[in-house]
Each structure stands twice: as structure tokens, then as C-alpha cells.
Amino acid sequence: PFNPLLARRLSSLPMGEGEKRRLVRALFEATWTRGLDISSPEVVAGVASDLGMDGEARVAEAGSQASKERLREQTAAAIEAGVFGVPSMVVGEELFWGFDDLHHLELYLRGEDPLGDVDWDPWLRVRPTARRTR
């Protein structure tokens, strides 16, 4: 339960793919490993600065109207793709959601998906034994 808006705006700024990956990784680590408050402009600027960016300038740019509109467009595209929370990763048609799913994402990217050979058909035919009426 935190407000990721500033980090999301910062991550949506135009930058090289490698720089963006390093920033997103550092923001994830700051949030999910170090327990830092990424709703704080000082914290987010510090994370960016630690990567060699001008953190204060980037945070200021993240507050621009153009940045806000870019994030709205990216959010609409994410919703269209089925994303519903943070962190979410989409690889092809597969959606990985939540910090606890990062391990499964790594397996999937290495071609070691433990669910790759599962026959889902029997599970799709399971019917509930009870239904809530209200």
C-alpha cells in the first residue's frame, strides 16, 4: 500500500532502454527490498541519482503535464493488456503479477516454465460445488 505515481511517471520519461531497465530495477529494489517510500520525491530523486541521473531534474520533469499525459496513455494500454496491479510484467501474452511472481518470470524467461506442460483442460471443466446467492 503505497502511491507509485511519482515512480511511474519517472519510469515513463523518454530514455534509453538500458537506462529505463536500470531505473525500474532500482525503483523495484527500493520498494520491495529496501522498504523505501517511493512516493517521496527525495527518495525517488536519490534512486535516480544513484544511477548517475540528475535525480532532481528527472523528478521535476516527471511532474510536467507531458509526463502526466504520457503515463495516462501508458496506463490505458496496460489496462487493455490485462494489467491490474504493481508490479506487473507482460511477456508476449503472459502476465506476471506481484513481487512473489518475479521468480516465475525468471523461470519463464529462461525457458524453464514449471507450468508449461500442464494440461489445463481438466481444470477448466471444474464446476463449483456451491454458489453464493447474495
PDB file of C-alpha atoms in Angstrom:
ATOM      1  CA  PRO A   1       0.000   0.000   0.000  1.00  0.00           C
ATOM      2  CA  PHE A   2       1.898   2.971  -1.335  1.00  0.00           C
ATOM      3  CA  ASN A   3       1.451   5.586  -4.026  1.00  0.00           C
ATOM      4  CA  PRO A   4       3.634   4.623  -7.020  1.00  0.00           C
ATOM      5  CA  LEU A   5       2.576   7.598  -9.163  1.00  0.00           C
ATOM      6  CA  LEU A   6       5.857   9.514  -9.000  1.00  0.00           C
ATOM      7  CA  ALA A   7       7.937   6.408  -9.722  1.00  0.00           C
ATOM      8  CA  ARG A   8       5.619   5.505 -12.598  1.00  0.00           C
ATOM      9  CA  ARG A   9       5.900   8.997 -14.094  1.00  0.00           C
ATOM     10  CA  LEU A  10       9.670   8.925 -13.744  1.00  0.00           C
ATOM     11  CA  SER A  11       9.813   5.492 -15.388  1.00  0.00           C
ATOM     12  CA  SER A  12       7.717   6.732 -18.293  1.00  0.00           C
ATOM     13  CA  LEU A  13      10.130   9.551 -19.194  1.00  0.00           C
ATOM     14  CA  PRO A  14      11.924   9.222 -22.526  1.00  0.00           C
ATOM     15  CA  MET A  15      15.264   7.446 -22.023  1.00  0.00           C
ATOM     16  CA  GLY A  16      17.273   4.611 -23.473  1.00  0.00           C
ATOM     17  CA  GLU A  17      16.005   1.077 -22.923  1.00  0.00           C
ATOM     18  CA  GLY A  18      19.014   0.099 -20.791  1.00  0.00           C
ATOM     19  CA  GLU A  19      18.694   3.221 -18.655  1.00  0.00           C
ATOM     20  CA  LYS A  20      14.963   2.562 -18.193  1.00  0.00           C
ATOM     21  CA  ARG A  21      15.594  -1.047 -17.154  1.00  0.00           C
ATOM     22  CA  ARG A  22      18.182   0.039 -14.580  1.00  0.00           C
ATOM     23  CA  LEU A  23      15.800   2.687 -13.224  1.00  0.00           C
ATOM     24  CA  VAL A  24      12.829   0.328 -12.946  1.00  0.00           C
ATOM     25  CA  ARG A  25      15.004  -2.331 -11.324  1.00  0.00           C
ATOM     26  CA  ALA A  26      16.347   0.220  -8.815  1.00  0.00           C
ATOM     27  CA  LEU A  27      12.841   1.501  -8.035  1.00  0.00           C
ATOM     28  CA  PHE A  28      11.575  -2.073  -7.543  1.00  0.00           C
ATOM     29  CA  GLU A  29      14.522  -2.814  -5.259  1.00  0.00           C
ATOM     30  CA  ALA A  30      13.986   0.417  -3.331  1.00  0.00           C
ATOM     31  CA  THR A  31      10.350  -0.523  -2.780  1.00  0.00           C
ATOM     32  CA  TRP A  32      10.276  -4.292  -2.417  1.00  0.00           C
ATOM     33  CA  THR A  33      13.733  -4.988  -0.946  1.00  0.00           C
ATOM     34  CA  ARG A  34      14.775  -1.866   0.932  1.00  0.00           C
ATOM     35  CA  GLY A  35      11.283  -0.748   2.009  1.00  0.00           C
ATOM     36  CA  LEU A  36      11.816   2.851   0.897  1.00  0.00           C
ATOM     37  CA  ASP A  37       8.924   5.266   0.369  1.00  0.00           C
ATOM     38  CA  ILE A  38       8.896   5.829  -3.390  1.00  0.00           C
ATOM     39  CA  SER A  39       6.065   8.310  -3.043  1.00  0.00           C
ATOM     40  CA  SER A  40       8.714  10.681  -1.650  1.00  0.00           C
ATOM     41  CA  PRO A  41      10.340  12.964  -4.278  1.00  0.00           C
ATOM     42  CA  GLU A  42      13.582  12.914  -2.279  1.00  0.00           C
ATOM     43  CA  VAL A  43      13.716   9.120  -2.230  1.00  0.00           C
ATOM     44  CA  VAL A  44      12.934   8.802  -5.948  1.00  0.00           C
ATOM     45  CA  ALA A  45      15.467  11.513  -6.821  1.00  0.00           C
ATOM     46  CA  GLY A  46      18.033   9.657  -4.722  1.00  0.00           C
ATOM     47  CA  VAL A  47      17.360   6.376  -6.511  1.00  0.00           C
ATOM     48  CA  ALA A  48      17.773   8.101  -9.896  1.00  0.00           C
ATOM     49  CA  SER A  49      20.896   9.952  -8.735  1.00  0.00           C
ATOM     50  CA  ASP A  50      22.454   6.690  -7.546  1.00  0.00           C
ATOM     51  CA  LEU A  51      22.201   5.543 -11.182  1.00  0.00           C
ATOM     52  CA  GLY A  52      24.070   8.610 -12.428  1.00  0.00           C
ATOM     53  CA  MET A  53      20.974  10.552 -13.493  1.00  0.00           C
ATOM     54  CA  ASP A  54      20.183  14.090 -12.436  1.00  0.00           C
ATOM     55  CA  GLY A  55      17.577  12.861  -9.956  1.00  0.00           C
ATOM     56  CA  GLU A  56      16.161  16.250  -9.014  1.00  0.00           C
ATOM     57  CA  ALA A  57      15.765  17.305 -12.659  1.00  0.00           C
ATOM     58  CA  ARG A  58      14.161  13.968 -13.545  1.00  0.00           C
ATOM     59  CA  VAL A  59      11.682  14.225 -10.659  1.00  0.00           C
ATOM     60  CA  ALA A  60      10.812  17.776 -11.765  1.00  0.00           C
ATOM     61  CA  GLU A  61      10.307  16.539 -15.352  1.00  0.00           C
ATOM     62  CA  ALA A  62       8.110  13.712 -14.043  1.00  0.00           C
ATOM     63  CA  GLY A  63       5.753  16.374 -12.691  1.00  0.00           C
ATOM     64  CA  SER A  64       5.234  18.003 -16.092  1.00  0.00           C
ATOM     65  CA  GLN A  65       1.912  17.900 -17.920  1.00  0.00           C
ATOM     66  CA  ALA A  66       3.519  15.935 -20.763  1.00  0.00           C
ATOM     67  CA  SER A  67       4.693  13.288 -18.297  1.00  0.00           C
ATOM     68  CA  LYS A  68       1.247  13.046 -16.757  1.00  0.00           C
ATOM     69  CA  GLU A  69      -0.381  12.582 -20.166  1.00  0.00           C
ATOM     70  CA  ARG A  70       2.235  10.002 -21.268  1.00  0.00           C
ATOM     71  CA  LEU A  71       1.532   7.959 -18.141  1.00  0.00           C
ATOM     72  CA  ARG A  72      -2.236   8.148 -18.723  1.00  0.00           C
ATOM     73  CA  GLU A  73      -1.723   6.748 -22.241  1.00  0.00           C
ATOM     74  CA  GLN A  74       0.603   4.017 -20.990  1.00  0.00           C
ATOM     75  CA  THR A  75      -1.840   3.140 -18.203  1.00  0.00           C
ATOM     76  CA  ALA A  76      -4.699   2.814 -20.700  1.00  0.00           C
ATOM     77  CA  ALA A  77      -2.528   0.477 -22.799  1.00  0.00           C
ATOM     78  CA  ALA A  78      -1.626  -1.571 -19.696  1.00  0.00           C
ATOM     79  CA  ILE A  79      -5.282  -1.946 -18.718  1.00  0.00           C
ATOM     80  CA  GLU A  80      -6.055  -3.057 -22.258  1.00  0.00           C
ATOM     81  CA  ALA A  81      -3.325  -5.716 -21.871  1.00  0.00           C
ATOM     82  CA  GLY A  82      -4.918  -7.013 -18.648  1.00  0.00           C
ATOM     83  CA  VAL A  83      -2.542  -5.423 -16.133  1.00  0.00           C
ATOM     84  CA  PHE A  84      -4.254  -4.750 -12.809  1.00  0.00           C
ATOM     85  CA  GLY A  85      -1.563  -4.035 -10.239  1.00  0.00           C
ATOM     86  CA  VAL A  86       2.042  -3.244  -9.411  1.00  0.00           C
ATOM     87  CA  PRO A  87       4.384  -4.825 -10.100  1.00  0.00           C
ATOM     88  CA  SER A  88       3.132  -6.385 -13.333  1.00  0.00           C
ATOM     89  CA  MET A  89       5.237  -7.697 -16.178  1.00  0.00           C
ATOM     90  CA  VAL A  90       3.878  -8.697 -19.568  1.00  0.00           C
ATOM     91  CA  VAL A  91       5.961 -11.032 -21.724  1.00  0.00           C
ATOM     92  CA  GLY A  92       4.254 -11.780 -25.002  1.00  0.00           C
ATOM     93  CA  GLU A  93       0.773 -12.850 -23.918  1.00  0.00           C
ATOM     94  CA  GLU A  94       1.802 -13.899 -20.394  1.00  0.00           C
ATOM     95  CA  LEU A  95       1.090 -11.640 -17.411  1.00  0.00           C
ATOM     96  CA  PHE A  96       3.152 -11.928 -14.237  1.00  0.00           C
ATOM     97  CA  TRP A  97       1.808 -10.004 -11.269  1.00  0.00           C
ATOM     98  CA  GLY A  98       3.230  -9.380  -7.842  1.00  0.00           C
ATOM     99  CA  PHE A  99       6.639  -9.440  -6.245  1.00  0.00           C
ATOM    100  CA  ASP A 100       6.212 -13.115  -5.393  1.00  0.00           C
ATOM    101  CA  ASP A 101       5.819 -13.913  -9.118  1.00  0.00           C
ATOM    102  CA  LEU A 102       9.223 -12.488 -10.103  1.00  0.00           C
ATOM    103  CA  HIS A 103      10.797 -15.920  -9.604  1.00  0.00           C
ATOM    104  CA  HIS A 104       8.270 -17.442 -12.018  1.00  0.00           C
ATOM    105  CA  LEU A 105       9.018 -14.677 -14.516  1.00  0.00           C
ATOM    106  CA  GLU A 106      12.720 -15.507 -14.346  1.00  0.00           C
ATOM    107  CA  LEU A 107      11.966 -19.200 -14.924  1.00  0.00           C
ATOM    108  CA  TYR A 108       9.698 -18.341 -17.845  1.00  0.00           C
ATOM    109  CA  LEU A 109      12.342 -16.119 -19.439  1.00  0.00           C
ATOM    110  CA  ARG A 110      14.926 -18.931 -19.124  1.00  0.00           C
ATOM    111  CA  GLY A 111      12.531 -21.369 -20.811  1.00  0.00           C
ATOM    112  CA  GLU A 112      12.007 -23.299 -17.573  1.00  0.00           C
ATOM    113  CA  ASP A 113       8.314 -22.537 -17.047  1.00  0.00           C
ATOM    114  CA  PRO A 114       7.131 -25.130 -14.485  1.00  0.00           C
ATOM    115  CA  LEU A 115       3.569 -24.793 -15.795  1.00  0.00           C
ATOM    116  CA  GLY A 116       4.474 -25.043 -19.462  1.00  0.00           C
ATOM    117  CA  ASP A 117       3.466 -28.698 -19.812  1.00  0.00           C
ATOM    118  CA  VAL A 118       0.371 -28.616 -17.595  1.00  0.00           C
ATOM    119  CA  ASP A 119      -2.841 -29.936 -19.129  1.00  0.00           C
ATOM    120  CA  TRP A 120      -5.272 -27.168 -18.151  1.00  0.00           C
ATOM    121  CA  ASP A 121      -8.333 -28.764 -19.754  1.00  0.00           C
ATOM    122  CA  PRO A 122      -9.468 -30.735 -16.671  1.00  0.00           C
ATOM    123  CA  TRP A 123      -9.119 -27.632 -14.518  1.00  0.00           C
ATOM    124  CA  LEU A 124     -11.181 -25.574 -16.897  1.00  0.00           C
ATOM    125  CA  ARG A 125     -14.052 -28.091 -16.593  1.00  0.00           C
ATOM    126  CA  VAL A 126     -14.214 -27.973 -12.759  1.00  0.00           C
ATOM    127  CA  ARG A 127     -17.576 -26.657 -11.627  1.00  0.00           C
ATOM    128  CA  PRO A 128     -18.246 -25.106  -8.217  1.00  0.00           C
ATOM    129  CA  THR A 129     -19.998 -27.274  -5.630  1.00  0.00           C
ATOM    130  CA  ALA A 130     -21.709 -24.288  -4.037  1.00  0.00           C
ATOM    131  CA  ARG A 131     -22.741 -20.817  -5.113  1.00  0.00           C
ATOM    132  CA  ARG A 132     -23.314 -17.697  -3.088  1.00  0.00           C
ATOM    133  CA  THR A 133     -26.771 -16.280  -3.759  1.00  0.00           C
ATOM    134  CA  ARG A 134     -26.160 -12.868  -2.262  1.00  0.00           C
TER     135      ARG A 134
END
